[in-house]
Coordinates of C-alpha atoms and ligand atoms in Angstrom, one line a residue:
X308 CA -34.6 -0.9 -98.9
X309 CA -33.2 0.6 -96.0
X310 CA -33.4 -3.3 -95.1
X311 CA -31.8 -4.5 -97.5
X312 CA -28.4 -2.3 -97.0
X313 CA -28.3 -3.4 -92.7
X314 CA -28.4 -7.2 -94.2
X315 CA -25.2 -7.2 -96.5
X316 CA -23.7 -4.8 -93.5
X317 CA -23.8 -8.1 -91.3
X318 CA -23.8 -10.5 -94.1
X319 CA -20.3 -8.6 -94.4
X320 CA -19.4 -8.3 -90.9
X321 CA -20.6 -12.8 -90.7
X322 CA -18.4 -13.4 -93.5
X323 CA -15.1 -11.0 -92.0
X324 CA -15.3 -12.6 -88.4
X325 CA -15.5 -16.5 -90.4
X326 CA -12.5 -15.5 -93.1
X327 CA -10.3 -14.3 -89.5
X328 CA -11.4 -17.3 -87.6
X329 CA -10.0 -19.3 -90.2
X330 CA -7.6 -17.9 -90.4
X331 CA -6.4 -17.9 -86.8
X332 CA -7.7 -21.5 -87.0
X333 CA -4.6 -22.2 -88.8
X334 CA -2.3 -20.8 -86.7
X335 CA -0.6 -23.3 -85.3
X336 CA 2.0 -23.4 -82.0
X337 CA 3.3 -26.4 -83.9
X338 CA 6.5 -24.1 -85.2
X339 CA 6.8 -21.9 -81.8
X340 CA 7.8 -24.0 -79.5
X341 CA 7.7 -21.0 -76.9
X342 CA 4.2 -21.6 -76.2
X343 CA 2.6 -22.0 -73.7
X344 CA -0.3 -24.0 -75.8
X345 CA 1.6 -27.6 -77.0
X346 CA 2.0 -28.1 -72.3
X347 CA 5.4 -31.4 -72.2
X348 CA 5.1 -31.3 -69.1
X349 CA 2.2 -32.3 -66.2
X350 CA 3.1 -28.5 -64.6
X351 CA 2.3 -27.7 -68.3
X352 CA -0.6 -29.0 -69.2
X353 CA -2.4 -28.8 -64.8
X354 CA -2.2 -25.0 -66.7
X355 CA -3.1 -26.0 -70.1
X356 CA -6.1 -28.0 -69.0
X357 CA -6.9 -24.8 -67.1
X358 CA -7.3 -22.5 -70.0
X359 CA -9.5 -25.0 -71.7
X360 CA -11.7 -25.2 -69.6
X361 CA -12.3 -21.5 -69.4
X362 CA -12.1 -21.2 -72.7
X363 CA -14.6 -22.9 -72.8
X364 CA -16.9 -21.9 -70.4
X365 CA -16.6 -18.2 -72.1
X366 CA -17.2 -19.6 -75.6
X367 CA -20.6 -21.3 -74.2
X368 CA -21.0 -17.9 -72.5
X369 CA -20.3 -15.8 -75.7
X370 CA -22.2 -17.8 -78.3
X371 CA -25.8 -18.0 -76.0
X372 CA -25.2 -14.5 -75.3
X373 CA -24.7 -13.2 -78.4
X374 CA -27.3 -15.6 -80.0
X375 CA -29.6 -14.3 -77.5
X376 CA -28.8 -10.4 -78.9
X377 CA -28.7 -11.1 -82.2
X378 CA -32.6 -13.0 -81.8
X379 CA -33.0 -9.6 -80.4
X380 CA -31.8 -7.3 -82.5
X381 CA -33.7 -9.3 -85.8
X382 CA -36.9 -10.9 -84.3
X383 CA -37.9 -7.2 -82.6
X384 CA -36.2 -5.0 -84.4
X385 CA -38.5 -1.4 -85.4
X386 CA -39.9 -0.5 -88.3
X387 CA -40.8 2.5 -89.3
X388 CA -44.8 4.0 -88.3
X389 CA -44.0 1.0 -85.8
X390 CA -46.7 2.6 -82.2
X391 CA -43.9 3.0 -78.7
X392 CA -43.2 -0.6 -77.2
X393 CA -44.7 -1.9 -74.3
X394 CA -42.4 -0.4 -71.5
X395 CA -41.3 -2.7 -69.1
X396 CA -38.5 -1.7 -65.4
X397 CA -36.9 -4.7 -63.9
X398 CA -38.2 -8.5 -63.5
X399 CA -37.5 -11.5 -60.6
X400 CA -37.2 -14.3 -62.1
X401 CA -35.0 -12.8 -64.9
X402 CA -32.9 -10.7 -62.8
X403 CA -32.7 -14.2 -60.4
X404 CA -31.6 -16.7 -63.2
X405 CA -29.4 -14.3 -64.8
X406 CA -27.2 -13.7 -61.0
X407 CA -26.9 -17.5 -60.7
X408 CA -26.3 -18.6 -63.8
X409 CA -22.9 -16.7 -63.6
X410 CA -22.2 -17.4 -59.9
X411 CA -22.5 -21.6 -61.4
X412 CA -20.2 -21.0 -64.2
X413 CA -17.4 -18.7 -62.0
X414 CA -17.4 -21.4 -59.6
X415 CA -16.9 -24.1 -62.1
X416 CA -13.7 -22.2 -63.0
X417 CA -13.2 -21.7 -59.5
X418 CA -13.5 -25.1 -58.4
X419 CA -10.6 -26.6 -60.8
X420 CA -8.5 -23.4 -60.7
X421 CA -8.6 -24.1 -56.4
X422 CA -7.3 -28.0 -57.1
X423 CA -4.4 -26.3 -60.3
X424 CA -3.0 -23.7 -56.9
X425 CA -2.6 -27.3 -54.7
X426 CA -1.4 -28.7 -57.5
X427 CA 1.1 -26.8 -58.8
X428 CA 2.5 -25.7 -55.2
X429 CA 2.5 -28.8 -53.9
X430 CA 5.8 -29.9 -52.6
X431 CA 7.9 -32.7 -54.4
X432 CA 9.3 -36.4 -52.9
X433 CA 12.5 -37.2 -52.1
X434 CA 13.4 -39.3 -55.3
X435 CA 12.6 -35.7 -56.8
X436 CA 16.0 -34.2 -59.1
X437 CA 16.8 -31.1 -56.9
X438 CA 18.1 -28.7 -59.2
X439 CA 19.5 -25.4 -58.3
X440 CA 18.8 -22.4 -60.4
X441 CA 20.7 -19.1 -60.3
X442 CA 19.7 -16.2 -61.8
X443 CA 22.9 -13.6 -63.1
X444 CA 22.7 -10.7 -65.6
X445 CA 21.5 -12.3 -67.8
X446 CA 22.5 -15.9 -68.1
X447 CA 21.5 -19.2 -66.5
X448 CA 23.7 -21.3 -63.8
X449 CA 22.6 -24.2 -63.0
X450 CA 23.6 -26.3 -60.1
X451 CA 23.0 -30.5 -60.0
X452 CA 23.8 -31.5 -55.6
X453 CA 23.2 -34.9 -56.4
X454 CA 26.0 -34.4 -59.1
X455 CA 28.1 -32.0 -58.1
X456 CA 28.4 -30.9 -61.0
X457 CA 27.5 -27.1 -62.6
X458 CA 26.5 -25.8 -66.5
X459 CA 24.8 -22.7 -67.6
X460 CA 22.1 -22.0 -70.0
X461 CA 21.8 -25.0 -70.9
X462 CA 19.5 -27.4 -68.2
X463 CA 19.7 -30.9 -69.0
X464 CA 16.9 -32.4 -67.5
X465 CA 15.9 -37.2 -67.3
X466 CA 12.4 -37.3 -68.6
X467 CA 9.6 -38.9 -66.2
X468 CA 11.9 -37.7 -63.2
X469 CA 9.9 -35.1 -61.3
X470 CA 12.9 -31.3 -61.7
X471 CA 12.4 -29.9 -57.8
X472 CA 14.8 -26.4 -59.3
X473 CA 15.3 -24.6 -55.8
X474 CA 15.8 -20.4 -57.2
X475 CA 17.8 -17.5 -56.6
X476 CA 19.1 -14.1 -58.4
X477 CA 22.9 -12.6 -58.1
X478 CA 22.6 -9.8 -59.1
X479 CA 18.5 -8.2 -59.4
X480 CA 15.3 -10.2 -60.2
X481 CA 14.7 -12.4 -63.0
X482 CA 11.9 -14.6 -63.9
X483 CA 12.6 -18.4 -64.5
X484 CA 10.6 -19.6 -67.7
X485 CA 10.2 -22.4 -69.2
X486 CA 6.9 -22.6 -71.7
X487 CA 6.4 -25.7 -72.4
X488 CA 6.5 -27.2 -69.0
X489 CA 6.2 -24.7 -65.6
X490 CA 5.3 -21.4 -65.4
X491 CA 7.2 -18.6 -64.6
X492 CA 9.3 -18.4 -61.9
X493 CA 10.9 -15.6 -59.8
X494 CA 13.6 -15.7 -59.0
X495 CA 15.0 -13.1 -56.2
X496 CA 18.2 -12.5 -54.6
X497 CA 18.8 -13.5 -50.8
X498 CA 14.9 -15.5 -51.0
X499 CA 15.2 -19.4 -52.6
X500 CA 11.9 -19.5 -54.6
X501 CA 10.5 -23.3 -55.7
X502 CA 9.3 -24.8 -58.9
X503 CA 9.3 -28.7 -61.0
X504 CA 7.7 -30.7 -63.8
X505 CA 7.8 -33.2 -65.2
X506 CA 9.4 -33.5 -68.4
X507 CA 7.0 -35.5 -71.1
X508 CA 8.2 -35.5 -74.1
X509 CA 12.1 -35.2 -74.6
X510 CA 13.3 -32.7 -76.7
X511 CA 15.2 -29.2 -77.1
X512 CA 13.5 -26.7 -75.5
X513 CA 13.7 -22.9 -75.4
X514 CA 13.2 -20.8 -72.4
X515 CA 12.9 -16.9 -71.5
X516 CA 13.8 -14.6 -68.7
X517 CA 10.5 -13.0 -67.5
X518 CA 10.9 -10.1 -66.1
X519 CA 12.5 -7.2 -66.9
X520 CA 15.9 -7.2 -65.7
X521 CA 18.6 -5.3 -67.5
X522 CA 19.1 -3.6 -71.8
X523 CA 19.6 -7.9 -72.5
X524 CA 16.8 -8.4 -71.4
X525 CA 15.8 -10.2 -74.3
X526 CA 18.6 -11.3 -74.9
X527 CA 19.0 -14.1 -71.7
X528 CA 17.4 -16.8 -72.9
X529 CA 17.9 -21.3 -72.3
X530 CA 17.2 -24.3 -72.8
X531 CA 15.8 -27.3 -71.4
X532 CA 16.8 -30.6 -73.1
X533 CA 14.5 -33.1 -72.3
X534 CA 16.2 -36.8 -72.8
X535 CA 15.3 -40.0 -72.2
X536 CA 16.5 -41.4 -68.9
X537 CA 20.0 -43.7 -69.6
X538 CA 20.9 -40.6 -72.8
X539 CA 20.7 -37.7 -69.2
X540 CA 23.1 -41.1 -67.5
X541 CA 25.3 -40.8 -70.1
X542 CA 25.2 -37.4 -70.5
X543 CA 25.8 -36.8 -66.5
X544 CA 28.3 -39.7 -66.6
X545 CA 30.5 -37.8 -69.2
X546 CA 29.7 -34.7 -67.9
X547 CA 31.7 -36.3 -64.8
X548 CA 34.5 -36.2 -66.7
X549 CA 34.8 -32.4 -67.2
X550 CA 36.6 -32.7 -63.4
X551 CA 39.7 -30.6 -64.9
X552 CA 41.7 -30.7 -68.7
X553 CA 38.7 -31.9 -71.6
X554 CA 39.3 -35.8 -72.3
X555 CA 41.2 -35.1 -74.9
X556 CA 44.2 -32.9 -73.4
X557 CA 43.6 -35.4 -70.3
X558 CA 45.2 -37.4 -72.5
X559 CA 47.4 -36.2 -74.4
X560 CA 48.9 -32.9 -74.2
X561 CA 47.4 -30.4 -76.3
X562 CA 48.6 -28.6 -80.0
X563 CA 48.7 -26.0 -81.7
X564 CA 45.5 -23.8 -81.4
X565 CA 43.9 -25.2 -79.0
X566 CA 47.1 -24.9 -76.4
X567 CA 47.3 -21.8 -77.4
X568 CA 44.5 -20.9 -77.0
X569 CA 44.7 -22.6 -73.5
X570 CA 47.1 -20.2 -72.3
X571 CA 45.1 -17.5 -74.0
X572 CA 42.1 -18.3 -71.3
X573 CA 44.6 -17.6 -68.5
X574 CA 46.5 -14.1 -70.8
X575 CA 44.0 -12.8 -71.5
X576 CA 41.8 -13.1 -68.2
X577 CA 38.9 -15.7 -69.2
X578 CA 39.7 -17.6 -66.8
X579 CA 38.5 -14.8 -63.8
X580 CA 35.3 -15.1 -64.6
X581 CA 34.7 -18.5 -66.6
X582 CA 35.1 -22.5 -64.7
X583 CA 36.4 -24.7 -66.9
X584 CA 35.2 -28.1 -64.8
X585 CA 31.9 -29.0 -64.2
X586 CA 32.7 -31.0 -61.2
X587 CA 32.8 -29.5 -58.1
X588 CA 32.9 -26.1 -59.9
X589 CA 33.5 -22.8 -57.5
X590 CA 30.6 -21.0 -56.8
X591 CA 29.7 -17.3 -57.2
X592 CA 31.1 -17.0 -60.7
X593 CA 31.4 -14.4 -62.9
X594 CA 30.9 -15.4 -66.3
X595 CA 29.0 -18.8 -67.5
X596 CA 30.7 -21.9 -66.4
X597 CA 32.3 -23.1 -69.6
X598 CA 33.0 -27.1 -69.4
X599 CA 30.5 -27.9 -72.0
X600 CA 29.6 -25.1 -73.4
X601 CA 31.7 -26.4 -76.8
X602 CA 28.7 -28.5 -76.9
X603 CA 25.8 -26.5 -76.9
X604 CA 23.1 -25.1 -79.0
X605 CA 24.1 -21.4 -78.6
X606 CA 26.4 -19.2 -76.1
X607 CA 25.7 -15.8 -74.4
X608 CA 22.0 -17.2 -73.0
X609 CA 20.5 -17.8 -76.5
X610 CA 22.4 -14.7 -78.2
X611 CA 23.4 -16.4 -81.0
X612 CA 23.9 -20.2 -82.7
X613 CA 27.4 -22.3 -81.2
X614 CA 29.2 -22.0 -84.2
X615 CA 33.2 -22.0 -84.3
X616 CA 32.1 -17.9 -86.4
X617 CA 30.2 -17.0 -83.7
X618 CA 31.8 -17.9 -80.5
X619 CA 34.7 -16.0 -81.8
X620 CA 32.5 -12.9 -82.7
X621 CA 31.6 -13.4 -79.4
X622 CA 35.3 -13.1 -77.9
X623 CA 36.3 -10.3 -79.9
X624 CA 33.3 -8.0 -79.3
X625 CA 30.7 -8.4 -76.3
X626 CA 29.8 -5.0 -75.8
X627 CA 29.0 -5.0 -79.9
X628 CA 27.1 -8.3 -80.0
X629 CA 25.5 -8.1 -76.2
X630 CA 26.2 -4.1 -75.1
X631 CA 26.1 -3.1 -71.2
X632 CA 26.8 -8.0 -70.9
X633 CA 29.7 -7.6 -68.2
X634 CA 31.7 -9.1 -69.6
X635 CA 34.4 -7.1 -71.6
X636 CA 35.9 -6.4 -74.6
X637 CA 40.0 -7.7 -74.3
X638 CA 41.3 -6.0 -77.3
X639 CA 41.3 -10.0 -79.0
X640 CA 42.9 -10.6 -82.3
X641 CA 41.5 -12.7 -85.1
X642 CA 44.3 -15.7 -84.8
X643 CA 44.0 -15.9 -80.5
X644 CA 39.6 -16.2 -81.3
X645 CA 40.7 -18.4 -83.2
X646 CA 42.5 -20.3 -80.7
X647 CA 40.1 -19.4 -78.5
X648 CA 37.5 -20.7 -80.1
X649 CA 40.0 -24.7 -80.8
X650 CA 40.4 -24.8 -76.7
X651 CA 36.5 -23.9 -76.1
X652 CA 35.2 -26.2 -78.9
X653 CA 37.4 -29.0 -77.2
X654 CA 35.5 -28.8 -73.5
X655 CA 32.3 -30.4 -74.9
Ligands
CUA2159 CU1 16.3 -11.8 -66.4 CU2 15.3 -10.6 -68.2

């Protein structure tokens, strides 16, 4: 009777574990792009392979140990009336075996781990695309010295060419992280840290500051836009034209709301913190570079989708949307916000 009740309990446990495995197995990272489990670059692939190796060994150990344990529990279960079992103490052979096997397994994990450490810390070659990354509370600045060009929050990279990141911070410690391309790397004021990756798939990938850096740390996101080499080149060529005014205005003087917005951009003081030129942009600006803000997918470092409505909301009430951000509420009216949106939308 006792045995049958126990058997049922085990059956319930096994069923529950089976269902749990089924549920976990159906969780797909496909709809959650901020994952390290779907690497889209060589660096992330190295880390993911290492994880796979470790998990495989852990699974093997788990199955073997639990298997032996369950076997012992069922096979040697005591029954009422059994005599006292034979007592043993110590077994040299068994102890040697269970010391040597884990040592070998650890070695099998250590070898690829050390190899991965050296691979990921390799210094990029001369043909890598150098990009300077600067963390700010709470947004990311990206500079391309090769093209004398600056942008913010959305980092365009060409597929197949190694990107060499040289990173620092303008204020506190942040951590640059794009899960599908590379690991986290802290950035510090007055100290350079480096990382590299090569994008192997096209797309727009989310990244997130990975180190608590103040109350809006959670709204310090960025995107990596990985493009085919020819598309990336076209983007660079286009950005090179954003040296003065947006192209539409360079050809003919701005009209209506756009012209009004341009005046307001100066009158309201936006221009003190934001540059609207990509080429030869001034360094050390307080706010993100806006040369191509009209074309970005998000504004306010991943906080809002880049729609006209959201941009107007943001301009009118940055403190309400992202409290503590350096951009003050400037008392912009709805009509003024519309004009500023028209002006900024032309910057793409
Ligand atoms: Cu920057 Cu957290």
